[in-house]
Short mmCIF file of C-alpha atoms in Angstrom, two decimals:
data_model
loop_
_atom_site.label_atom_id
_atom_site.label_comp_id
_atom_site.label_asym_id
_atom_site.label_seq_id
_atom_site.Cartn_x
_atom_site.Cartn_y
_atom_site.Cartn_z
CA UNK U 1 101.02 87.71 101.78
CA UNK U 2 100.43 85.20 99.01
CA UNK U 3 98.75 85.95 95.71
CA UNK U 4 95.57 84.19 96.71
CA UNK U 5 95.09 86.59 99.61
CA UNK U 6 95.92 89.85 97.84
CA UNK U 7 95.21 90.60 94.20
CA UNK U 8 96.31 93.88 92.68
CA UNK U 9 94.19 95.50 89.96
CA UNK U 10 95.39 95.27 86.39
CA UNK U 11 93.96 98.71 85.59
CA UNK U 12 92.53 101.74 87.46
CA UNK U 13 89.59 101.15 89.79
CA UNK U 14 87.02 103.28 87.98
CA UNK U 15 84.05 100.88 87.96
CA UNK U 16 82.91 98.13 90.33
CA UNK U 17 84.20 95.37 88.06
CA UNK U 18 87.58 97.00 87.34
CA UNK U 19 89.64 94.80 89.68
CA UNK U 20 89.49 91.57 91.64
CA UNK U 21 88.59 92.07 95.30
CA UNK U 22 91.45 92.94 97.62
CA UNK U 23 91.94 90.97 100.81
CA UNK U 24 93.96 92.29 103.74
CA UNK U 25 94.72 90.66 107.06
CA UNK U 26 96.17 92.86 109.78
CA UNK U 27 99.81 93.85 109.41
CA UNK U 28 101.67 93.32 112.70
CA UNK U 29 105.34 93.08 113.64
CA UNK U 30 106.56 93.15 110.07
CA UNK U 31 104.27 90.51 108.61
CA UNK U 32 100.70 89.86 107.56
CA UNK U 33 98.84 88.32 110.47
CA UNK U 34 96.59 85.30 110.34
CA UNK U 35 92.93 86.14 109.85
CA UNK U 36 92.31 85.13 113.47
CA UNK U 37 88.75 84.07 114.14
CA UNK U 38 87.79 84.49 110.49
CA UNK U 39 85.81 87.72 110.92
CA UNK U 40 86.02 90.09 107.97
CA UNK U 41 84.54 93.47 107.06
CA UNK U 42 83.62 93.87 103.40
CA UNK U 43 83.56 96.90 101.14
CA UNK U 44 80.94 96.96 98.43
CA UNK U 45 81.08 99.69 95.83
CA UNK U 46 79.38 102.98 96.54
CA UNK U 47 77.72 102.82 93.13
CA UNK U 48 75.91 99.65 94.13
CA UNK U 49 74.72 101.32 97.32
CA UNK U 50 73.22 104.16 95.30
CA UNK U 51 71.56 101.80 92.82
CA UNK U 52 70.10 99.40 95.40
CA UNK U 53 71.03 100.13 98.99
CA UNK U 54 69.06 97.21 100.44
CA UNK U 55 70.59 94.62 98.13
CA UNK U 56 74.09 96.00 98.73
CA UNK U 57 73.73 96.00 102.51
CA UNK U 58 72.31 92.47 102.35
CA UNK U 59 75.30 91.36 100.26
CA UNK U 60 77.73 92.91 102.73
CA UNK U 61 76.03 91.28 105.73
CA UNK U 62 75.83 87.90 104.01
CA UNK U 63 79.57 87.94 103.34
CA UNK U 64 80.41 89.02 106.87
CA UNK U 65 78.35 86.12 108.21
CA UNK U 66 79.80 83.66 105.68
CA UNK U 67 83.12 84.79 104.15
CA UNK U 68 83.30 81.57 102.15
CA UNK U 69 80.06 82.34 100.34
CA UNK U 70 80.02 82.35 96.57
CA UNK U 71 78.79 85.94 96.89
CA UNK U 72 82.43 86.95 97.44
CA UNK U 73 82.75 86.93 93.66
CA UNK U 74 79.97 89.46 93.17
CA UNK U 75 81.15 92.26 90.84
CA UNK U 76 80.31 94.92 93.42
CA UNK U 77 82.58 93.45 96.11
CA UNK U 78 85.67 95.66 96.19
CA UNK U 79 87.54 93.95 99.00
CA UNK U 80 87.71 92.88 102.60
CA UNK U 81 89.77 93.45 105.75
CA UNK U 82 90.20 90.98 108.61
CA UNK U 83 88.96 92.05 112.04
CA UNK U 84 91.88 92.03 114.46
CA UNK U 85 91.57 90.03 117.67
CA UNK U 86 92.33 91.66 121.07
CA UNK U 87 95.40 89.42 121.29
CA UNK U 88 96.74 90.71 117.98
CA UNK U 89 96.00 94.29 119.00
CA UNK U 90 98.16 93.72 122.06
CA UNK U 91 100.85 92.07 119.94
CA UNK U 92 100.97 95.15 117.72
CA UNK U 93 101.59 97.38 120.73
CA UNK U 94 104.35 95.13 122.06
CA UNK U 95 106.00 95.01 118.65
CA UNK U 96 105.89 98.79 118.40
CA UNK U 97 107.50 99.17 121.82
CA UNK U 98 110.27 96.77 120.83
CA UNK U 99 110.86 98.51 117.50
CA UNK U 100 110.81 102.09 118.73
CA UNK U 101 114.37 102.41 120.14
CA UNK U 102 116.03 100.81 117.12
CA UNK U 103 114.02 102.87 114.67
CA UNK U 104 114.68 106.10 116.61
CA UNK U 105 118.42 105.37 116.29
CA UNK U 106 118.20 105.49 112.48
CA UNK U 107 119.68 108.84 111.37
CA UNK U 108 117.16 111.58 110.69
CA UNK U 109 118.44 112.05 107.13
CA UNK U 110 117.65 108.42 106.35
CA UNK U 111 114.19 108.64 107.90
CA UNK U 112 113.47 111.88 105.99
CA UNK U 113 113.94 110.06 102.69
CA UNK U 114 110.73 108.18 103.44
CA UNK U 115 108.68 111.29 102.68
CA UNK U 116 109.83 111.79 99.11
CA UNK U 117 109.68 108.04 98.46
CA UNK U 118 106.12 107.84 99.79
CA UNK U 119 105.03 110.78 97.62
CA UNK U 120 106.59 109.19 94.54
CA UNK U 121 104.92 105.86 95.26
CA UNK U 122 101.57 107.56 95.81
CA UNK U 123 101.87 109.27 92.43
CA UNK U 124 102.76 105.99 90.71
CA UNK U 125 99.64 104.41 92.20
CA UNK U 126 97.42 107.47 91.86
CA UNK U 127 94.65 105.76 89.91
CA UNK U 128 94.43 102.87 92.37
CA UNK U 129 94.27 105.31 95.26
CA UNK U 130 91.56 107.43 93.63
CA UNK U 131 89.65 104.34 92.58
CA UNK U 132 89.50 102.93 96.10
CA UNK U 133 88.34 106.23 97.54
CA UNK U 134 85.66 106.43 94.85
CA UNK U 135 84.54 102.88 95.66
CA UNK U 136 84.20 104.01 99.28
CA UNK U 137 81.80 106.83 98.21
CA UNK U 138 84.26 109.71 97.85
CA UNK U 139 83.35 111.59 94.66
CA UNK U 140 86.33 111.54 92.34
CA UNK U 141 86.71 115.32 92.55
CA UNK U 142 86.81 115.05 96.35
CA UNK U 143 89.32 112.18 96.16
CA UNK U 144 91.58 114.35 94.01
CA UNK U 145 91.38 117.09 96.64
CA UNK U 146 92.38 114.56 99.31
CA UNK U 147 95.27 113.44 97.13
CA UNK U 148 96.37 117.08 96.77
CA UNK U 149 96.58 117.28 100.56
CA UNK U 150 99.06 114.41 100.69
CA UNK U 151 101.10 115.72 97.78
CA UNK U 152 101.60 119.07 99.53
CA UNK U 153 102.14 117.43 102.93
CA UNK U 154 104.93 115.34 101.43
CA UNK U 155 106.25 118.03 99.07
CA UNK U 156 109.96 118.80 99.01
CA UNK U 157 109.31 122.26 100.46
CA UNK U 158 107.23 121.05 103.40
CA UNK U 159 109.60 118.21 104.23
CA UNK U 160 112.62 120.53 104.07
CA UNK U 161 110.94 122.89 106.55
CA UNK U 162 110.10 119.98 108.86
CA UNK U 163 113.67 118.73 108.60
CA UNK U 164 114.90 122.14 109.73
CA UNK U 165 112.56 122.08 112.72
CA UNK U 166 113.68 118.58 113.67
CA UNK U 167 117.38 119.46 113.94
CA UNK U 168 119.19 122.81 114.02
CA UNK U 169 122.86 123.36 114.94
CA UNK U 170 124.56 126.60 116.06
CA UNK U 171 128.22 127.39 116.84
CA UNK U 172 128.59 129.50 119.97
CA UNK U 173 131.53 130.17 122.31
CA UNK U 174 133.49 127.03 121.53
CA UNK U 175 130.40 124.86 121.64
CA UNK U 176 128.22 123.09 119.15
CA UNK U 177 124.65 123.80 120.24
CA UNK U 178 121.86 121.60 118.94
CA UNK U 179 118.14 122.21 119.18
CA UNK U 180 116.40 119.06 118.04
CA UNK U 181 113.23 117.07 118.35
CA UNK U 182 113.30 113.50 119.61
CA UNK U 183 110.58 110.92 118.88
CA UNK U 184 107.98 110.33 121.59
CA UNK U 185 108.15 106.54 121.16
CA UNK U 186 104.96 104.63 120.31
CA UNK U 187 102.18 106.55 118.57
CA UNK U 188 98.70 105.10 118.06
CA UNK U 189 96.69 106.72 115.26
CA UNK U 190 92.91 106.61 114.98
CA UNK U 191 91.77 108.04 111.60
CA UNK U 192 88.18 109.23 111.04
CA UNK U 193 85.48 107.41 109.14
CA UNK U 194 84.90 110.24 106.65
CA UNK U 195 88.50 110.30 105.31
CA UNK U 196 90.39 107.34 106.77
CA UNK U 197 93.02 106.71 104.09
CA UNK U 198 94.37 110.28 103.68
CA UNK U 199 94.37 110.67 107.47
CA UNK U 200 96.06 107.30 108.01
CA UNK U 201 98.78 108.42 105.57
CA UNK U 202 99.85 110.95 108.22
CA UNK U 203 101.28 107.94 110.06
CA UNK U 204 104.26 108.08 107.71
CA UNK U 205 105.15 111.50 109.14
CA UNK U 206 105.08 110.15 112.68
CA UNK U 207 107.32 107.29 111.52
CA UNK U 208 109.69 109.79 109.90
CA UNK U 209 109.95 111.54 113.29
CA UNK U 210 111.40 108.27 114.63
CA UNK U 211 108.31 106.77 116.23
CA UNK U 212 106.84 103.30 115.92
CA UNK U 213 103.19 103.65 114.90
CA UNK U 214 100.07 101.50 115.23
CA UNK U 215 97.09 102.52 113.09
CA UNK U 216 93.51 101.33 113.63
CA UNK U 217 91.56 101.21 110.38
CA UNK U 218 87.86 102.06 110.95
CA UNK U 219 85.79 98.88 110.77
CA UNK U 220 83.10 100.53 108.66
CA UNK U 221 85.52 101.68 105.96
CA UNK U 222 88.86 99.91 106.34
CA UNK U 223 89.95 98.96 102.84
CA UNK U 224 91.64 102.14 101.60
CA UNK U 225 93.50 102.54 104.90
CA UNK U 226 95.05 99.08 104.56
CA UNK U 227 95.90 99.82 100.95
CA UNK U 228 97.70 103.10 101.68
CA UNK U 229 99.74 101.70 104.55
CA UNK U 230 100.20 98.05 103.57
CA UNK U 231 100.79 98.53 99.84
CA UNK U 232 102.36 101.99 99.69
CA UNK U 233 104.17 102.64 102.99
CA UNK U 234 105.22 99.19 104.23
CA UNK U 235 107.35 98.27 101.16
CA UNK U 236 109.38 101.45 101.68
CA UNK U 237 110.06 100.52 105.32
CA UNK U 238 110.98 96.98 104.29
CA UNK U 239 113.45 98.36 101.74
CA UNK U 240 115.01 100.47 104.50
CA UNK U 241 115.33 97.47 106.81
CA UNK U 242 113.08 99.06 109.44
CA UNK U 243 112.68 96.83 112.52
CA UNK U 244 109.48 94.74 112.67
CA UNK U 245 106.79 96.69 114.47
CA UNK U 246 107.80 100.11 113.13
CA UNK U 247 104.39 100.33 111.45
CA UNK U 248 101.43 98.07 112.22
CA UNK U 249 97.86 98.28 110.94
CA UNK U 250 94.90 96.71 112.73
CA UNK U 251 91.13 96.77 112.32
CA UNK U 252 89.55 96.24 115.71
CA UNK U 253 86.58 97.33 117.77
CA UNK U 254 86.91 101.12 118.19
CA UNK U 255 86.03 101.35 121.88
CA UNK U 256 87.98 98.35 123.13
CA UNK U 257 91.00 99.26 120.98
CA UNK U 258 91.03 102.84 122.28
CA UNK U 259 90.59 101.65 125.87
CA UNK U 260 93.58 99.36 125.46
CA UNK U 261 95.70 102.14 123.97
CA UNK U 262 94.81 104.40 126.88
CA UNK U 263 95.65 101.74 129.43
CA UNK U 264 98.77 100.32 127.76
CA UNK U 265 102.20 101.05 129.26
CA UNK U 266 103.63 100.70 125.73
CA UNK U 267 101.83 103.76 124.30
CA UNK U 268 103.24 107.31 124.45
CA UNK U 269 100.97 109.32 122.11
CA UNK U 270 97.41 108.91 120.88
CA UNK U 271 96.67 110.72 117.62
CA UNK U 272 92.88 110.88 117.46
CA UNK U 273 90.92 112.29 114.52
CA UNK U 274 87.18 112.45 115.09
CA UNK U 275 84.40 114.19 116.97
CA UNK U 276 84.80 116.72 119.77
CA UNK U 277 82.99 114.89 122.55
CA UNK U 278 84.94 111.67 122.17
CA UNK U 279 88.21 113.47 121.40
CA UNK U 280 88.15 115.72 124.45
CA UNK U 281 87.29 112.73 126.63
CA UNK U 282 90.33 110.92 125.21
CA UNK U 283 92.44 114.00 125.91
CA UNK U 284 91.47 113.96 129.58
CA UNK U 285 92.21 110.24 129.87
CA UNK U 286 95.55 110.67 128.08
CA UNK U 287 96.69 113.40 130.45
CA UNK U 288 95.57 111.38 133.46
CA UNK U 289 97.57 108.41 132.15
CA UNK U 290 100.71 110.37 131.28
CA UNK U 291 100.23 110.15 127.50
CA UNK U 292 100.31 112.91 124.91
CA UNK U 293 97.01 113.57 123.10
CA UNK U 294 97.28 114.77 119.51
CA UNK U 295 93.79 115.82 118.46
CA UNK U 296 92.12 116.64 115.14
CA UNK U 297 88.48 117.25 115.95
CA UNK U 298 85.61 119.28 114.52
CA UNK U 299 85.75 122.63 112.75
CA UNK U 300 83.32 125.51 112.34
CA UNK U 301 85.25 127.56 109.82
CA UNK U 302 84.46 131.15 108.90
CA UNK U 303 84.78 132.96 105.58
CA UNK U 304 84.73 136.75 105.98
CA UNK U 305 83.84 138.84 102.91
CA UNK U 306 84.68 142.56 103.00
CA UNK U 307 82.95 145.24 100.94
CA UNK U 308 85.67 145.43 98.27
CA UNK U 309 86.07 141.68 97.73
CA UNK U 310 85.96 139.89 94.39
CA UNK U 311 82.48 138.51 94.97
CA UNK U 312 82.62 135.76 92.35
CA UNK U 313 85.75 134.27 93.86
CA UNK U 314 84.48 134.80 97.41
CA UNK U 315 81.25 132.97 96.51
CA UNK U 316 83.27 130.18 94.91
CA UNK U 317 85.31 129.78 98.09
CA UNK U 318 82.17 129.87 100.25
CA UNK U 319 80.66 127.05 98.18
CA UNK U 320 83.57 124.83 99.11
CA UNK U 321 81.22 124.24 102.05
CA UNK U 322 79.44 121.67 99.89
CA UNK U 323 82.43 119.40 99.19
CA UNK U 324 81.49 115.95 100.42
CA UNK U 325 78.08 117.31 101.47
CA UNK U 326 79.82 119.35 104.16
CA UNK U 327 80.91 116.18 105.96
CA UNK U 328 84.51 117.37 106.20
CA UNK U 329 85.84 119.30 109.18
CA UNK U 330 87.88 121.86 107.20
CA UNK U 331 85.26 123.16 104.76
CA UNK U 332 83.61 126.54 105.41
CA UNK U 333 80.71 126.38 107.83
CA UNK U 334 79.61 130.02 107.87
CA UNK U 335 80.10 133.27 105.96
CA UNK U 336 80.19 136.79 107.44
CA UNK U 337 79.30 139.29 104.73
CA UNK U 338 79.83 143.05 104.83
CA UNK U 339 76.35 144.64 104.72
CA UNK U 340 77.23 146.63 101.59
CA UNK U 341 77.68 143.45 99.51
CA UNK U 342 75.58 140.94 101.44
CA UNK U 343 72.67 140.83 98.98
CA UNK U 344 74.90 140.44 95.92
CA UNK U 345 77.16 137.88 97.61
CA UNK U 346 74.26 135.79 98.88
CA UNK U 347 72.71 135.70 95.41
CA UNK U 348 76.01 134.53 93.89
CA UNK U 349 76.48 131.85 96.54
CA UNK U 350 72.94 130.61 95.93
CA UNK U 351 73.50 130.49 92.18
CA UNK U 352 76.63 128.41 92.59
CA UNK U 353 75.00 126.21 95.25
CA UNK U 354 72.11 125.35 92.94
CA UNK U 355 74.62 124.13 90.35
CA UNK U 356 76.09 121.55 92.77
CA UNK U 357 74.38 118.30 91.87
CA UNK U 358 74.38 114.72 93.18
CA UNK U 359 75.58 111.82 91.05
CA UNK U 360 77.65 108.66 91.03
CA UNK U 361 81.01 109.25 92.73
CA UNK U 362 83.03 108.33 89.64
CA UNK U 363 81.23 110.95 87.51
CA UNK U 364 83.17 114.12 86.75
CA UNK U 365 82.20 117.20 88.72
CA UNK U 366 80.18 115.42 91.42
CA UNK U 367 80.88 116.78 94.92
CA UNK U 368 77.95 115.59 97.04
CA UNK U 369 77.99 112.40 99.09
CA UNK U 370 74.95 110.62 100.52
CA UNK U 371 73.80 111.73 103.96
CA UNK U 372 72.30 108.76 105.77
CA UNK U 373 71.09 110.44 108.95
CA UNK U 374 69.57 113.75 107.94
CA UNK U 375 67.17 114.34 110.84
CA UNK U 376 69.68 116.66 112.51
CA UNK U 377 69.95 118.68 109.29
CA UNK U 378 66.25 119.46 109.30
CA UNK U 379 66.26 120.20 113.02
CA UNK U 380 69.07 122.73 112.53
CA UNK U 381 67.32 124.28 109.55
CA UNK U 382 63.98 124.53 111.38
CA UNK U 383 65.64 126.14 114.40
CA UNK U 384 67.43 128.67 112.18
CA UNK U 385 64.23 129.65 110.38
CA UNK U 386 62.31 129.88 113.65
CA UNK U 387 65.10 132.11 115.00
CA UNK U 388 64.74 134.66 112.22
CA UNK U 389 66.99 133.28 109.48
CA UNK U 390 65.70 133.19 105.89
CA UNK U 391 65.98 130.21 103.55
CA UNK U 392 67.80 131.30 100.38
CA UNK U 393 68.01 127.97 98.54
CA UNK U 394 67.93 124.22 99.11
CA UNK U 395 66.43 122.66 102.20
CA UNK U 396 65.21 119.31 100.84
CA UNK U 397 66.26 115.71 100.30
CA UNK U 398 67.01 114.74 96.73
CA UNK U 399 67.44 111.61 94.66
CA UNK U 400 70.49 110.69 92.60
CA UNK U 401 69.11 112.58 89.59
CA UNK U 402 68.49 115.76 91.60
CA UNK U 403 64.74 115.22 91.96
CA UNK U 404 63.37 116.28 95.32
CA UNK U 405 62.16 113.30 97.34
CA UNK U 406 61.23 112.60 100.95
CA UNK U 407 63.35 109.44 100.78
CA UNK U 408 66.36 110.80 98.88
CA UNK U 409 69.81 109.96 100.23
CA UNK U 410 71.31 113.33 99.22
CA UNK U 411 70.66 116.77 100.67
CA UNK U 412 70.40 119.85 98.53
CA UNK U 413 73.13 122.42 99.12
CA UNK U 414 71.33 124.79 101.44
CA UNK U 415 71.97 128.48 102.15
CA UNK U 416 70.28 130.53 104.85
CA UNK U 417 70.72 134.21 105.69
CA UNK U 418 70.85 135.48 109.28
CA UNK U 419 70.93 139.22 109.96
CA UNK U 420 72.66 140.61 113.05
CA UNK U 421 75.76 139.10 114.64
CA UNK U 422 74.26 138.73 118.10
CA UNK U 423 71.07 137.09 116.87
CA UNK U 424 72.97 134.81 114.51
CA UNK U 425 75.32 133.71 117.29
CA UNK U 426 72.33 132.18 119.10
CA UNK U 427 71.57 129.83 116.21
CA UNK U 428 73.06 126.33 116.33
CA UNK U 429 73.61 126.45 112.57
CA UNK U 430 76.07 129.33 113.18
CA UNK U 431 77.45 128.37 116.59
CA UNK U 432 78.13 124.66 115.95
CA UNK U 433 79.76 122.48 113.33
CA UNK U 434 76.79 121.06 111.43
CA UNK U 435 78.54 118.48 109.17
CA UNK U 436 75.87 119.01 106.50
CA UNK U 437 75.64 120.98 103.22
CA UNK U 438 74.12 123.84 105.21
CA UNK U 439 75.77 127.27 104.94
CA UNK U 440 74.59 130.34 106.91
CA UNK U 441 75.44 133.79 105.57
CA UNK U 442 75.62 136.14 108.56
CA UNK U 443 75.16 139.86 107.91
CA UNK U 444 76.11 142.37 110.64
CA UNK U 445 73.91 145.37 111.22
CA UNK U 446 74.79 148.70 109.56
CA UNK U 447 77.80 150.44 111.11
CA UNK U 448 80.98 152.24 110.16
CA UNK U 449 83.78 150.14 108.69
CA UNK U 450 86.00 150.46 111.77
CA UNK U 451 83.21 149.14 113.98
CA UNK U 452 82.31 146.43 111.47
CA UNK U 453 85.89 145.20 111.28
CA UNK U 454 86.16 145.08 115.06
CA UNK U 455 82.87 143.18 115.33
CA UNK U 456 83.78 140.69 112.61
CA UNK U 457 87.18 139.94 114.11
CA UNK U 458 85.63 139.56 117.55
CA UNK U 459 83.10 137.15 116.05
CA UNK U 460 85.84 135.06 114.40
CA UNK U 461 87.97 134.98 117.55
CA UNK U 462 84.92 134.03 119.61
CA UNK U 463 84.44 130.79 117.65
CA UNK U 464 84.66 127.89 120.12
CA UNK U 465 86.32 125.70 117.49
CA UNK U 466 89.30 127.20 115.65
CA UNK U 467 90.38 125.19 112.61
CA UNK U 468 90.55 127.56 109.61
CA UNK U 469 89.47 131.11 108.84
CA UNK U 470 89.63 133.06 105.59
CA UNK U 471 89.09 136.61 104.34
CA UNK U 472 88.29 138.17 100.99
CA UNK U 473 89.30 141.81 100.47
CA UNK U 474 91.26 143.99 98.05
CA UNK U 475 92.45 146.24 100.87
CA UNK U 476 96.00 145.68 102.12
CA UNK U 477 95.11 147.46 105.39
CA UNK U 478 92.06 145.28 106.03
CA UNK U 479 94.04 142.13 105.23
CA UNK U 480 96.94 143.16 107.49
CA UNK U 481 94.59 144.01 110.36
CA UNK U 482 92.79 140.70 109.99
CA UNK U 483 96.04 138.70 109.91
CA UNK U 484 97.44 140.60 112.88
CA UNK U 485 94.39 140.35 115.12
CA UNK U 486 92.83 136.94 114.33
CA UNK U 487 94.32 134.55 116.87
CA UNK U 488 91.79 131.74 116.51
CA UNK U 489 92.63 128.76 114.33
CA UNK U 490 95.51 126.78 112.94
CA UNK U 491 95.35 128.24 109.43
CA UNK U 492 94.36 131.64 108.03
CA UNK U 493 93.81 132.32 104.32
CA UNK U 494 93.40 135.68 102.56
CA UNK U 495 92.02 135.83 99.00
CA UNK U 496 92.58 132.11 98.53
CA UNK U 497 90.73 128.82 98.50
CA UNK U 498 89.57 128.01 102.00
CA UNK U 499 90.28 124.30 101.60
CA UNK U 500 93.23 124.36 99.21
CA UNK U 501 96.57 122.96 100.38
CA UNK U 502 99.94 124.67 100.08
CA UNK U 503 103.56 123.72 100.78
CA UNK U 504 105.00 124.80 104.12
CA UNK U 505 101.57 125.54 105.62
CA UNK U 506 99.86 122.92 107.81
CA UNK U 507 97.17 120.73 106.33
CA UNK U 508 95.60 120.15 109.75
CA UNK U 509 95.46 121.55 113.26
CA UNK U 510 93.70 124.26 115.20
CA UNK U 511 92.76 125.73 118.55
CA UNK U 512 89.79 125.35 120.91
CA UNK U 513 87.44 122.45 120.29
CA UNK U 514 89.38 121.55 117.16
CA UNK U 515 92.71 120.82 118.81
CA UNK U 516 92.02 120.56 122.52
CA UNK U 517 93.86 122.33 125.31
CA UNK U 518 97.21 122.28 123.50
CA UNK U 519 95.79 122.78 120.03
CA UNK U 520 97.72 124.53 117.29
CA UNK U 521 98.71 124.03 113.66
CA UNK U 522 99.46 120.34 113.33
CA UNK U 523 102.65 119.11 111.72
CA UNK U 524 102.58 115.43 112.73
CA UNK U 525 106.37 115.12 112.72
CA UNK U 526 106.55 117.88 115.32
CA UNK U 527 103.45 116.92 117.30
CA UNK U 528 104.70 113.36 117.87
CA UNK U 529 108.15 114.48 119.00
CA UNK U 530 109.57 116.68 121.75
CA UNK U 531 112.23 119.39 121.95
CA UNK U 532 115.65 118.72 123.33
CA UNK U 533 118.63 121.02 123.68
CA UNK U 534 122.21 119.73 123.40
CA UNK U 535 125.58 121.39 124.03
CA UNK U 536 128.83 119.80 122.81
CA UNK U 537 131.82 121.70 124.17
CA UNK U 538 135.48 121.77 123.11
CA UNK U 539 138.00 123.40 125.43
CA UNK U 540 135.32 124.90 127.67
CA UNK U 541 136.15 125.53 131.34
CA UNK U 542 133.42 124.12 133.61
CA UNK U 543 133.98 126.94 136.10
CA UNK U 544 133.58 129.59 133.43
CA UNK U 545 130.53 127.76 132.06
CA UNK U 546 128.85 127.76 135.49
CA UNK U 547 129.20 131.50 136.03
CA UNK U 548 128.90 132.53 132.41
CA UNK U 549 131.30 133.75 129.78
CA UNK U 550 130.56 137.44 129.30
CA UNK U 551 132.41 137.41 126.00
CA UNK U 552 129.73 135.14 124.45
#
């Protein structure tokens, strides 16, 4: 890529004018592709959208109609990504199929070094990464949280654990026994629109497993995905001498690209991150076509608060529901409060919720993002109130300065209270992922603690989704019972941040609607590979091996 096509910022991207616009063609078969038919998608800064949404959208559309327009130099233009042609999409798949065997033959120890190198490179370019996410409307505090996910995912501890799972050797009866995971082959990754760059960065893990990977950047928000893969990951693969096609990045039509992946004889796995309806449909088509589906879908996470909990910390964890205006699958979606502390807890949650304010994404402390289509929010709220729930706080649109307005692009953090587990379970706001800053506090009816614990655990395990669950209690017995009996979900936290990331533990993955039929905690290195057992004998009699050596 020549300097005229791709200009790196001289300083952190903190304001719209902080860097020249970036320009990315697709990256296919080890090189930057031609721009094809000249179609581009443009990113204009989120700040400009908040200041004048109509002018910003008009600017974006003008550029996409006429990329040569002088408007390309507008200070609010952050960058652009070329739209990949169907022919180039196909070329990316062919290149991946050609690269896969050679890359899989690279020793695991060499491939594992990618993880630490990627983490180090991400840290060196931290400000650029955060700046691009902020330009794409991620509040800076939220972008830092997303960065923390990648830093733990690629931590020394997590990678060492994954390395152990990928290859274990045992000496037994004159044999060297190996239990290892082999790469699936070609993996196609579809990141979500709400967090494309951090999700696309999981592609490096699939590459480390020995796969060739093709990533589709979402057309509506493609820039940060190209940056993370093209500028951070690709140079590491080039330094390793990885075969062309080991990692390709395209930006095509979502439906036609997915259809081609599903039909292609070159594709082994499809790693889809998105909504349940589309994801489960892709799962069915994958199975029918002999491909492995790796799904990261919706979540409807539960925070359980016991009578002896630290209520301030429990309320703080519950209010993680409002990160990104609730438009993140792994934030809390509902709270179950012990009746003895429900009033106090609800008041503390409401107090903290009222302190969550809108603002420009680069401003410190801002957590809320604009919500463009809020009709569903009000329908869910109205249904909850009609079904017996009580509005505790919030419930209105708001402007950038926090003023309530019928035309505001933000939603107030909203808390409702629903009494009775059975009645609450009939409310969509409790039963479904809402994807809004809308948090129900569910309070079971009075009962003894043994009965309450049984009912709460049954309620958690009955969740149709199954991403994350968490508990707040000072009781070792309550915590142990909860950990032992809660089977739903890919991650369980006790007395900890619901959304915080830790080494060793998975950052993604779950059961039910979250992960599909084969859902579980998701370590992408393991999910895009398969188990294989190996025996290497020395001086072993075949006859004795057939009938067994009783001496072991």
